[in-house]
Amino acid sequence: MTTPTLDRKKDAPVVRTGDRLFRGSTLTAGILILVTLAAVAIFLVAESIPAFTEDPAKIKGSPSSFWAYVGPLVFGTIWVAFIALLIAVPLSIGVALFITHYAPRRLAQTLGYVVDLLAAVPSVVYGLWGISVLAPAVQPIYSWLTDNFGWLPFFAAPVSGTGRTVLTVGIVLAVMVLPIITALSREIFLQTPKLHEEAALALGATRWEMIRIAVLPFGRPGIVSASMLGLGRALGETMAVAMILSPGAFITWALTQSQNTNTIAANIALNFPESHGLDVSVLIATGLILFVITFGVNFIARAIVDRRKAFSGAN
Amino acid sequence: MKLSKLGRIAAVAAVATIALTSCASNEGGTAPDSSSSASSLSGELVGIGASSQGSAQEAWIAGFQKANPEVTVNYDPQGSGAGRESFISGASAFAGSDSALSDDELAGTFAGCATDSKAIDIPVYISPIAVIFNVEGVDELNLDSATLAKIFKGDITTWNDPAIVALNPDAKLPAGNITAVHRSDDSGTTKNFADYLNKTAPDVWTEKPADPFPYNTGEGAQGTTGVVDAVKNGSGTIGYADASRAGDLGVAKIKVGEEFVGYTADAAAAVVAESPAVEGRADNDIAIALDRKTTDPTHYPLVLVSYAIACDSYEDADQSALVKAYLGYITSEEGQKVAADSAGSAPLSSDLTEKVTSAIDSIK
């Protein structure tokens, strides 16, 4: 609690034990993260080598090559995550704007807590909910969509009899990533300079116009990085997908059919328990691919955020 | 302030410790009963293998350890392939497997067994597979294997297809689509289901039986529970699952000979008991060539048989004694009843039990 005296400017700065300890512990934390990441990467690469070198005919289901096996899974992973974001991002921005700019203070606080609570629900519970509540509930809607919009490749017949389709998974994942994107967007919208908002209002803008010209442009890089965080969650989600999705081993755009492209993470969860030998290597190799994809996603997100650094409160 | 915080943490830790230790202490403290005083066995027995036996093994282990408190048995349900592999490499004392050892595997050596001794297959777990369905207004359904194969292959897509109507003249079959639910994870249940269809309707079901579901049709669900849930929650659904899990769902009768047969434990045990043994095996190796094409209506050929694979003669006498005692327990009337209660399996028939017992007795 004692403050150092200020009359030794020209000398080296004072270094106390506390400083040294603190510096050391932060350094350790930083290095530890890198070591963990490296350990995961090394494990994935080392364990997956046989998948690339061995004869692909020995892989379960004997695909023509490892890439033929992993291709549909990569597509499925990105496709499901894309659907989830398509639903979650507009919804999250809406919720965040409501909390920060529309709702009365007390309601805003409660709503904030409720949204954060969504993040605390385990994914197994979401999976159970998806199977036993959501899927049967949306199945009639899927039937209707297939009957009336069957000419669109997304709703091509035949419709799934149980509703356990990629669209259902997308909805569940959207609910799961919603709290992440909402919480971050909320913080970012709150950081909009009050002067900008007041200036917009003074110029005669309505509240919606003020949000459009002052809040959203300021928050854009933040929204992007929030969405990317959500995307990371959606790409890696395993349990809920494995439980809900009815998988097939090919690429399809259809949203409401029984046969859906599986995701990498769910495929590993489904097949790992009964796999041995080369099949384990193949599954770990698909894990490596997922690792690379998520790494790429984060890289792109950082690049976007960095480009708009000057305006962003996120850094 | 700081102190009270620390105090709180300490209190939480103390409560957690008490709660956790009380949890862990339920295994060892079983009251000694009459049989435990007679048991002189001790040591650790490791088995790795099929997940189909998983819940039965849990019950067996509980029962066996109660009678032999000095013995620890571990069964790791990693899958049949992994089980056989680790048994061959000597990492486990016995393996659980949904298929008997192949001739290639038998030609090799077994690291855990005495030199020049081979491994033997002993059937320990028989589980009928039920064809379950959920179709509005239909309580009973008769199917022959060709129709069943076409439904799961996606060749028959509606419930009022002439092939189904011909087998069920009295049923009010709706016009809706069929959703055929299969396992999305690899499973011995799928392999046995496919084996039945492949043997009895080879021109329809052309794919070789294997753990993954072979066709890109129908709907996949995770695990037996997943299949049952999907069938239950969907409409116009049909699936296959361990018979014990069928619950209130409709169960189709399959055509055997000229009659339609529903599953019963007796019919499942009967087909296993009366199927021929695999040729060219040692006398004490009870690998069964399941007679899927049986025409005897007291048989239910859609059944999964899971084996325990053990050494003919063990390097280590202690392990040998443990394996004999454990396998003896699980194939005994009591052990089979325990499995039937906990996992819904079909107990071994009495003449098969006799063969199994003499095979286990021959283990050295």
XYZ file of C-alpha atoms in Angstrom:
679
model
C 0.000 0.000 0.000
C 3.012 2.327 0.261
C 3.618 4.431 -2.835
C 7.204 4.726 -4.047
C 8.719 8.171 -3.859
C 9.011 9.905 -7.179
C 12.537 11.340 -6.994
C 14.560 8.606 -8.683
C 13.499 9.172 -12.278
C 16.969 8.819 -13.768
C 17.737 5.520 -12.007
C 16.511 2.077 -13.100
C 12.882 1.465 -12.080
C 12.385 -0.182 -8.717
C 11.875 -3.925 -8.955
C 10.292 -5.614 -5.980
C 9.770 -9.308 -5.247
C 6.090 -8.895 -6.047
C 6.943 -7.576 -9.489
C 9.310 -10.428 -10.194
C 6.819 -13.013 -8.984
C 3.985 -11.539 -10.971
C 6.075 -11.252 -14.120
C 7.205 -14.837 -13.696
C 3.707 -16.203 -13.216
C 2.263 -14.384 -16.216
C 5.171 -15.580 -18.329
C 4.540 -19.146 -17.147
C 0.863 -18.841 -18.016
C 1.712 -17.586 -21.483
C 4.254 -20.319 -22.134
C 1.954 -23.004 -20.704
C -0.745 -22.166 -23.241
C 1.743 -22.516 -26.093
C 3.100 -25.777 -24.709
C -0.417 -27.213 -24.362
C -1.286 -26.239 -27.908
C 1.977 -27.696 -29.199
C 1.367 -30.900 -27.243
C -2.081 -31.284 -28.800
C -0.722 -30.583 -32.283
C 2.162 -33.038 -31.870
C -0.185 -35.724 -30.543
C -2.577 -35.262 -33.451
C 0.153 -35.321 -36.092
C 2.060 -38.255 -34.614
C -1.011 -40.421 -34.087
C -2.511 -39.670 -37.480
C 0.516 -40.478 -39.661
C -0.661 -44.054 -40.445
C -3.920 -42.665 -41.801
C -2.019 -40.827 -44.525
C 0.556 -43.491 -45.312
C -1.388 -46.764 -45.093
C -3.419 -48.235 -47.917
C -6.847 -46.522 -47.800
C -8.523 -49.814 -48.707
C -7.815 -50.930 -45.128
C -9.832 -48.044 -43.692
C -13.313 -49.001 -42.525
C -15.725 -48.719 -45.452
C -12.677 -48.771 -47.781
C -12.867 -45.269 -49.295
C -10.673 -44.457 -52.311
C -8.412 -42.284 -50.171
C -8.279 -40.672 -46.765
C -9.438 -37.419 -48.346
C -12.505 -39.123 -49.797
C -13.327 -40.217 -46.251
C -12.750 -36.868 -44.589
C -14.210 -34.694 -47.380
C -17.906 -35.160 -46.527
C -17.110 -34.739 -42.840
C -15.401 -31.397 -43.458
C -18.385 -30.276 -45.493
C -20.810 -31.448 -42.793
C -18.873 -29.671 -40.055
C -18.857 -26.345 -41.891
C -22.428 -26.737 -43.154
C -23.894 -27.338 -39.693
C -21.877 -24.489 -38.187
C -22.952 -22.189 -41.019
C -26.637 -22.965 -40.434
C -26.179 -22.382 -36.714
C -24.538 -18.987 -37.273
C -27.141 -17.992 -39.853
C -29.756 -18.390 -37.138
C -27.745 -17.240 -34.131
C -26.012 -14.070 -35.348
C -29.085 -11.968 -36.262
C -30.859 -13.232 -33.160
C -27.903 -12.432 -30.917
C -27.483 -8.939 -32.327
C -31.183 -8.363 -31.793
C -31.040 -9.554 -28.213
C -27.901 -7.531 -27.514
C -29.414 -4.369 -28.986
C -32.589 -4.895 -27.027
C -30.641 -5.280 -23.811
C -28.403 -2.265 -24.415
C -30.714 0.213 -26.132
C -34.371 -0.709 -25.766
C -35.120 -2.642 -22.609
C -35.795 -0.912 -19.304
C -32.802 -1.273 -17.008
C -34.207 -3.950 -14.703
C -35.526 -6.131 -17.539
C -32.207 -5.756 -19.360
C -30.323 -7.081 -16.366
C -32.605 -10.091 -15.931
C -32.459 -10.877 -19.625
C -28.684 -10.665 -19.516
C -28.562 -13.226 -16.717
C -30.946 -15.548 -18.530
C -28.876 -15.439 -21.702
C -25.697 -16.143 -19.757
C -27.491 -19.042 -18.109
C -28.004 -20.643 -21.525
C -24.232 -20.981 -21.793
C -24.133 -23.002 -18.597
C -26.421 -25.783 -19.831
C -24.333 -28.890 -20.675
C -24.392 -30.011 -24.278
C -25.703 -33.469 -23.340
C -28.809 -31.763 -22.006
C -29.178 -29.858 -25.266
C -28.797 -33.169 -27.055
C -31.548 -34.799 -25.026
C -33.783 -31.793 -25.528
C -33.090 -31.893 -29.258
C -34.003 -35.572 -29.550
C -37.058 -35.707 -27.373
C -38.591 -32.229 -27.658
C -37.340 -30.242 -30.624
C -37.102 -32.992 -33.261
C -40.680 -34.305 -32.845
C -41.943 -30.705 -32.644
C -40.372 -29.546 -35.909
C -41.052 -32.738 -37.882
C -44.538 -31.593 -39.051
C -42.990 -28.295 -40.179
C -40.393 -30.218 -42.169
C -43.162 -32.279 -43.776
C -44.925 -29.085 -44.762
C -41.727 -27.544 -46.140
C -40.987 -30.665 -48.184
C -44.533 -30.785 -49.543
C -44.602 -27.125 -50.539
C -40.986 -26.236 -51.279
C -39.726 -29.632 -52.413
C -38.428 -28.051 -55.616
C -35.714 -26.338 -53.582
C -32.753 -28.700 -53.130
C -32.737 -27.805 -49.420
C -36.196 -29.264 -48.857
C -36.077 -32.143 -51.332
C -38.157 -35.232 -50.526
C -38.233 -37.638 -48.748
C -38.746 -35.916 -45.438
C -37.295 -37.390 -42.244
C -39.874 -39.237 -40.156
C -38.247 -38.247 -36.874
C -37.022 -34.691 -37.495
C -33.451 -35.578 -36.515
C -31.953 -33.639 -39.415
C -29.139 -31.197 -39.993
C -31.563 -28.269 -39.617
C -32.608 -29.450 -36.160
C -28.950 -29.728 -35.190
C -28.386 -26.238 -36.613
C -31.164 -24.863 -34.422
C -29.786 -26.560 -31.297
C -26.270 -25.308 -32.062
C -27.688 -21.826 -32.614
C -29.148 -21.894 -29.117
C -25.783 -23.042 -27.800
C -23.705 -20.299 -29.473
C -26.312 -17.584 -28.872
C -25.115 -16.702 -25.352
C -21.498 -16.314 -26.502
C -22.323 -13.961 -29.339
C -24.933 -12.061 -27.329
C -22.703 -11.490 -24.320
C -19.834 -10.159 -26.421
C -22.046 -8.028 -28.671
C -23.716 -6.533 -25.604
C -20.376 -5.419 -24.180
C -19.371 -3.967 -27.525
C -22.605 -2.036 -28.051
C -22.254 -0.583 -24.581
C -18.881 0.849 -25.585
C -20.292 2.933 -28.399
C -19.183 6.499 -27.586
C -22.132 8.312 -26.045
C -21.192 11.382 -28.100
C -21.737 9.502 -31.376
C -25.165 8.375 -30.264
C -26.164 11.792 -29.002
C -24.879 13.439 -32.165
C -26.949 11.100 -34.289
C -30.043 11.769 -32.204
C -29.380 15.522 -32.316
C -29.282 15.379 -36.105
C -32.840 14.085 -36.020
C -32.183 10.346 -36.280
C -34.764 7.988 -34.810
C -33.542 5.353 -32.407
C -33.288 2.723 -35.156
C -31.399 5.180 -37.391
C -29.091 6.058 -34.532
C -28.309 2.361 -34.039
C -27.716 1.958 -37.747
C -25.360 4.895 -38.184
C -23.636 4.992 -34.802
C -23.829 1.673 -32.947
C -23.586 -0.979 -35.649
C -20.634 0.461 -37.603
C -18.728 0.920 -34.368
C -19.511 -2.609 -33.249
C -18.947 -4.419 -36.546
C -15.456 -5.817 -35.877
C -16.625 -6.840 -32.430
C -19.648 -8.633 -33.877
C -17.356 -10.413 -36.320
C -15.024 -11.629 -33.624
C -17.977 -12.626 -31.429
C -19.423 -14.614 -34.317
C -16.086 -16.292 -34.913
C -15.945 -17.370 -31.278
C -19.437 -18.776 -31.694
C -18.362 -20.471 -34.900
C -15.509 -22.134 -33.061
C -17.978 -23.553 -30.560
C -20.317 -24.723 -33.326
C -17.506 -26.380 -35.297
C -16.286 -28.346 -32.321
C -19.611 -29.296 -30.725
C -19.691 -33.046 -30.389
C -22.222 -34.510 -28.014
C -25.344 -32.692 -29.134
C -24.594 -33.416 -32.798
C -23.781 -37.079 -32.199
C -26.998 -37.534 -30.270
C -29.358 -35.708 -32.579
C -28.042 -36.061 -36.117
C -28.942 -39.004 -38.305
C -25.724 -39.322 -40.296
C -24.809 -40.587 -43.744
C -21.410 -40.693 -45.398
C -21.943 -38.371 -48.350
C -22.412 -34.683 -49.134
C -25.962 -33.369 -49.267
C -27.500 -29.905 -49.117
C -30.870 -31.232 -48.023
C -32.011 -29.865 -44.662
C -34.970 -32.072 -43.876
C -33.971 -35.586 -44.977
C -33.040 -38.615 -42.907
C -29.582 -38.774 -44.441
C -27.332 -35.894 -43.406
C -23.636 -35.282 -43.735
C -22.000 -35.998 -40.409
C -19.577 -33.641 -38.663
C -15.976 -34.475 -37.785
C -16.413 -34.204 -34.033
C -19.624 -36.265 -33.949
C -18.102 -38.883 -36.237
C -15.170 -39.311 -33.861
C -17.492 -39.611 -30.872
C -19.668 -42.190 -32.618
C -16.942 -44.416 -33.984
C -14.087 -44.135 -31.520
C -15.454 -46.596 -28.917
C -15.461 -49.546 -31.334
C -12.390 -48.607 -33.369
C -8.915 -50.052 -33.157
C -5.679 -49.998 -35.108
C -5.758 -47.973 -38.309
C -9.322 -46.785 -37.751
C -8.226 -44.947 -34.618
C -5.480 -43.205 -36.614
C -8.007 -42.213 -39.244
C -10.317 -40.719 -36.618
C -7.435 -38.818 -35.024
C -6.420 -37.583 -38.480
C -9.923 -36.175 -38.950
C -9.418 -34.503 -35.575
C -6.242 -32.947 -36.962
C -8.222 -31.598 -39.916
C -10.768 -30.086 -37.506
C -7.888 -28.551 -35.549
C -6.589 -26.947 -38.755
C -10.067 -25.672 -39.670
C -10.668 -24.048 -36.284
C -7.166 -22.603 -36.369
C -7.955 -21.091 -39.768
C -11.245 -19.676 -38.504
C -9.539 -17.977 -35.568
C -6.814 -16.662 -37.838
C -9.368 -15.069 -40.169
C -11.259 -13.634 -37.213
C -8.124 -11.992 -35.824
C -7.261 -10.614 -39.233
C -10.703 -9.009 -39.554
C -10.590 -7.598 -36.051
C -7.068 -6.248 -36.537
C -8.035 -4.462 -39.741
C -10.595 -2.412 -37.843
C -8.518 -2.081 -34.723
C -8.715 1.707 -34.635
C -12.465 1.703 -34.054
C -12.789 -1.414 -32.023
C -13.158 -1.559 -28.322
C -12.394 -5.263 -28.474
C -8.665 -4.782 -28.253
C -12.462 -10.621 4.883
C -9.699 -12.739 3.484
C -9.848 -15.146 6.351
C -13.580 -15.694 6.053
C -13.149 -16.413 2.348
C -10.480 -18.982 3.095
C -12.704 -20.448 5.737
C -15.501 -20.817 3.275
C -13.273 -22.597 0.775
C -12.036 -24.926 3.454
C -15.599 -25.721 4.473
C -16.568 -26.530 0.894
C -13.498 -28.715 0.484
C -14.268 -30.547 3.698
C -17.857 -31.209 2.679
C -16.733 -32.382 -0.769
C -14.184 -34.747 0.747
C -16.766 -36.295 3.011
C -19.260 -36.644 0.167
C -16.721 -38.200 -2.195
C -15.258 -40.654 0.260
C -18.676 -41.846 1.285
C -19.366 -42.472 -2.394
C -16.298 -44.590 -2.936
C -16.709 -46.823 0.054
C -19.631 -48.875 -1.180
C -17.582 -51.503 -3.034
C -15.361 -53.154 -0.467
C -17.641 -53.313 2.527
C -20.014 -56.044 1.491
C -21.084 -58.298 4.300
C -19.397 -61.665 4.085
C -21.877 -64.338 3.059
C -21.577 -68.089 3.096
C -19.750 -68.411 -0.226
C -17.158 -65.735 0.447
C -15.676 -67.579 3.370
C -15.057 -70.550 1.102
C -13.351 -68.443 -1.589
C -9.591 -68.502 -1.592
C -9.208 -66.640 -4.871
C -7.421 -63.332 -5.021
C -5.851 -61.139 -7.654
C -6.828 -59.057 -10.622
C -8.528 -60.211 -13.791
C -8.639 -57.990 -16.873
C -11.007 -58.433 -19.762
C -11.390 -56.213 -22.807
C -13.969 -56.521 -25.514
C -17.445 -56.196 -26.919
C -19.671 -53.444 -25.621
C -22.707 -55.670 -26.218
C -21.686 -57.634 -23.129
C -20.948 -54.437 -21.224
C -23.974 -54.247 -18.967
C -24.009 -58.013 -18.409
C -20.323 -57.916 -17.472
C -21.028 -55.167 -14.949
C -23.628 -57.358 -13.286
C -21.370 -60.413 -13.425
C -18.461 -58.513 -11.938
C -20.638 -57.263 -9.097
C -21.918 -60.776 -8.404
C -18.502 -62.417 -8.693
C -16.724 -59.889 -6.513
C -19.363 -60.261 -3.858
C -18.625 -63.955 -3.681
C -14.863 -63.452 -4.036
C -14.051 -60.192 -2.260
C -10.299 -60.578 -2.804
C -10.666 -60.571 -6.581
C -10.855 -57.471 -8.752
C -12.315 -57.959 -12.198
C -12.125 -55.209 -14.801
C -14.000 -55.353 -18.060
C -13.294 -52.576 -20.532
C -15.921 -52.463 -23.317
C -13.632 -51.178 -26.083
C -15.236 -53.264 -28.807
C -14.818 -56.773 -30.159
C -11.889 -56.039 -32.476
C -9.908 -54.211 -29.813
C -10.728 -56.999 -27.346
C -9.383 -59.762 -29.571
C -6.313 -57.697 -30.452
C -5.388 -57.005 -26.845
C -6.036 -60.631 -25.882
C -3.725 -61.820 -28.657
C -1.041 -59.400 -27.483
C -1.444 -60.659 -23.929
C -2.741 -57.383 -22.511
C -5.899 -58.995 -21.159
C -6.668 -62.366 -19.630
C -9.829 -62.859 -21.625
C -11.632 -61.062 -24.423
C -15.293 -60.425 -25.052
C -16.148 -60.663 -28.727
C -19.262 -60.705 -30.873
C -17.543 -63.028 -33.300
C -15.409 -66.104 -32.657
C -11.695 -66.048 -33.447
C -11.014 -66.291 -37.162
C -8.866 -69.087 -38.586
C -6.112 -66.543 -39.264
C -6.137 -65.388 -35.660
C -6.068 -69.003 -34.447
C -3.089 -69.744 -36.666
C -1.065 -67.079 -34.858
C 0.327 -67.144 -31.350
C -1.235 -65.803 -28.159
C 1.157 -63.931 -25.909
C -0.724 -64.589 -22.657
C -1.155 -68.326 -23.228
C 1.293 -71.106 -22.506
C 3.629 -71.974 -25.362
C 1.948 -74.004 -28.088
C -1.450 -73.542 -26.556
C -4.314 -71.952 -28.428
C -7.284 -69.837 -27.485
C -10.842 -71.085 -27.280
C -14.225 -69.449 -27.838
C -16.946 -69.836 -25.242
C -20.435 -68.451 -25.861
C -21.494 -66.535 -22.744
C -24.084 -64.031 -23.868
C -27.070 -64.550 -26.144
C -29.249 -61.587 -26.986
C -32.205 -61.690 -29.344
C -32.490 -58.664 -31.630
C -36.003 -57.299 -31.980
C -37.384 -55.520 -35.017
C -39.294 -52.649 -33.420
C -41.767 -50.368 -35.152
C -44.059 -47.436 -34.455
C -46.830 -47.152 -37.002
C -50.156 -45.587 -36.173
C -52.959 -48.135 -36.072
C -50.655 -51.130 -36.476
C -50.077 -53.385 -33.470
C -48.809 -56.511 -35.152
C -46.497 -56.815 -38.095
C -45.265 -59.874 -39.951
C -42.162 -59.627 -42.083
C -40.049 -62.052 -44.036
C -36.355 -61.467 -44.405
C -36.483 -60.300 -48.046
C -39.036 -57.617 -47.164
C -37.106 -56.638 -44.062
C -33.924 -56.335 -46.132
C -35.689 -54.209 -48.747
C -37.104 -51.897 -46.066
C -33.679 -51.264 -44.519
C -31.990 -51.022 -47.908
C -34.530 -48.404 -48.994
C -36.136 -50.433 -51.797
C -39.497 -50.421 -50.026
C -40.398 -46.888 -48.941
C -44.083 -46.879 -47.972
C -45.990 -48.905 -45.405
C -48.704 -49.924 -47.856
C -46.209 -51.447 -50.278
C -47.714 -54.621 -51.846
C -44.921 -56.752 -50.350
C -45.836 -55.719 -46.782
C -49.577 -55.877 -47.444
C -49.224 -59.438 -48.764
C -47.618 -60.512 -45.473
C -50.146 -58.602 -43.323
C -53.535 -58.994 -45.007
C -55.457 -58.017 -41.866
C -53.465 -54.981 -40.809
C -54.522 -51.428 -41.652
C -51.280 -50.214 -43.137
C -51.066 -46.440 -43.716
C -49.762 -44.886 -46.929
C -46.988 -42.971 -45.137
C -43.260 -43.216 -45.683
C -41.142 -45.742 -43.849
C -38.324 -44.341 -41.739
C -35.918 -47.200 -41.159
C -33.673 -46.438 -38.185
C -30.267 -48.071 -37.907
C -27.277 -47.644 -35.604
C -25.062 -44.678 -36.485
C -22.198 -46.016 -34.385
C -20.375 -49.263 -35.136
C -22.067 -52.145 -33.441
C -22.231 -55.918 -33.196
C -26.014 -55.605 -33.282
C -25.784 -54.169 -36.795
C -23.366 -56.923 -37.818
C -25.681 -59.697 -36.623
C -28.743 -58.030 -38.138
C -26.894 -57.696 -41.451
C -25.632 -61.277 -41.196
C -29.190 -62.542 -40.796
C -30.376 -60.571 -43.826
C -27.315 -61.480 -45.865
C -27.761 -65.214 -45.185
C -31.525 -65.360 -45.627
C -32.007 -62.814 -48.420
C -28.646 -62.794 -50.211
C -29.972 -61.380 -53.459
C -31.344 -58.279 -51.676
C -28.783 -57.719 -48.924
C -25.616 -58.039 -50.959
C -23.190 -56.295 -48.597
C -21.025 -58.399 -46.314
C -22.021 -58.106 -42.657
C -19.852 -55.645 -40.742
C -20.076 -53.339 -37.737
C -21.059 -50.154 -39.627
C -24.422 -50.018 -41.373
C -23.596 -50.623 -45.055
C -26.127 -48.569 -47.014
C -26.646 -44.829 -47.363
C -30.343 -45.057 -46.653
C -32.656 -44.691 -43.710
C -31.881 -42.887 -40.542
C -28.999 -43.367 -38.124
C -29.195 -43.033 -34.354
C -26.553 -43.351 -31.660
C -26.578 -46.509 -29.605
C -29.454 -48.822 -28.734
C -31.120 -46.058 -26.739
C -30.866 -43.680 -29.682
C -32.518 -46.166 -32.033
C -35.301 -46.922 -29.569
C -35.907 -43.193 -28.958
C -35.957 -42.407 -32.664
C -38.466 -45.182 -33.317
C -40.578 -44.112 -30.359
C -40.611 -40.380 -31.157
C -40.990 -40.685 -34.916
C -43.935 -41.775 -36.977
C -43.880 -44.650 -39.441
C -40.564 -45.781 -38.034
C -38.929 -49.197 -37.852
C -35.623 -50.186 -36.303
C -33.650 -53.011 -34.725
C -32.407 -53.160 -31.157
C -31.565 -55.531 -28.327
C -34.878 -57.180 -27.520
C -34.645 -56.225 -23.861
C -34.954 -52.553 -24.800
C -38.052 -52.859 -26.989
C -40.322 -51.718 -24.147
C -43.850 -50.853 -25.202
C -42.997 -50.582 -28.878
C -44.500 -52.907 -31.450
C -42.252 -55.855 -32.242
C -42.420 -57.437 -35.681
C -42.571 -61.204 -36.092
C -40.124 -62.618 -38.583
C -40.801 -65.503 -40.898
C -39.104 -68.757 -39.965
C -40.023 -71.655 -42.200
C -43.727 -71.206 -42.830
C -44.587 -69.396 -39.611
C -44.080 -65.930 -38.177
C -42.102 -66.011 -34.961
C -41.771 -63.386 -32.281
C -38.651 -63.324 -30.153
C -38.549 -65.160 -26.884
C -35.555 -65.975 -24.773
C -36.216 -69.687 -25.277
C -36.414 -69.426 -29.064
C -33.186 -67.418 -29.132
C -31.381 -69.899 -26.910
C -32.764 -72.782 -28.978
C -31.307 -71.579 -32.257
C -27.893 -71.162 -30.641
C -28.038 -74.569 -28.971
C -29.029 -76.379 -32.136
C -26.755 -74.561 -34.556
C -23.756 -76.575 -35.697
C -20.282 -75.825 -34.390
C -17.746 -74.193 -36.675
C -15.804 -76.974 -38.348
C -12.155 -77.693 -37.781
C -11.964 -76.369 -34.222
C -10.562 -77.939 -31.110
C -13.009 -80.015 -29.043
C -13.234 -77.445 -26.288
C -13.673 -74.518 -28.720
C -17.396 -73.759 -28.963
C -17.540 -71.427 -31.946
C -21.070 -71.556 -33.308
C -22.013 -71.278 -36.958
C -25.421 -69.726 -36.317
C -28.111 -71.358 -38.390
C -29.783 -68.187 -39.641
C -31.653 -70.161 -42.292
C -33.366 -72.409 -39.813
C -36.923 -73.400 -40.738
C -37.874 -74.616 -37.269
C -40.565 -72.244 -35.916
C -39.374 -72.773 -32.340
C -36.196 -70.920 -33.318
C -35.604 -67.186 -33.468
C -32.582 -66.767 -35.747
C -32.168 -62.974 -35.412
C -29.882 -63.242 -32.432
C -26.520 -61.974 -31.273
C -24.077 -64.416 -29.697
C -21.154 -62.960 -27.829
C -18.151 -65.027 -26.765
C -15.591 -64.977 -24.042
C -12.235 -65.842 -25.548
C -9.768 -67.453 -23.182
C -6.551 -69.435 -23.352
C -6.611 -73.198 -23.601
C -3.748 -73.181 -21.158
C -2.392 -70.171 -19.307
C 1.233 -69.270 -18.699
C 0.291 -68.060 -15.234
C -1.520 -70.546 -12.970
C -3.141 -67.789 -10.891
C -4.682 -66.217 -13.965
C -5.898 -69.611 -15.082
C -7.684 -70.192 -11.781
C -9.263 -66.729 -11.907
C -10.444 -67.100 -15.501
C -11.909 -70.528 -14.788
C -13.732 -69.302 -11.722
C -15.039 -66.180 -13.430
C -16.151 -67.861 -16.662
C -17.631 -70.660 -14.568
C -19.676 -68.115 -12.678
C -20.942 -66.192 -15.702
C -22.028 -69.327 -17.561
C -23.655 -70.858 -14.488
C -27.397 -70.759 -14.079
C -27.015 -67.985 -11.523
C -24.718 -65.923 -13.759
C -26.984 -66.275 -16.759
C -29.945 -65.240 -14.642
C -28.083 -62.162 -13.432
C -27.400 -61.202 -17.054
C -30.997 -61.858 -18.038
C -32.211 -59.582 -15.245
C -29.769 -56.758 -15.845
C -29.183 -56.877 -19.602
C -32.193 -58.816 -20.875
C -30.139 -61.589 -22.448
C -31.419 -65.090 -23.161
C -29.931 -67.673 -20.769
C -27.887 -70.495 -22.299
C -29.897 -73.659 -22.768
C -29.085 -76.594 -20.502
C -27.304 -78.768 -23.074
C -25.212 -75.814 -24.264
C -24.362 -75.048 -20.637
C -23.085 -78.608 -20.284
C -20.739 -78.211 -23.256
C -19.604 -74.793 -22.037
C -18.914 -76.092 -18.541
C -16.765 -78.951 -19.787
C -14.865 -76.521 -22.038
C -14.173 -74.214 -19.094
C -13.120 -77.187 -16.966
C -10.563 -78.092 -19.623
C -8.768 -74.744 -19.272
C -5.368 -75.260 -17.691
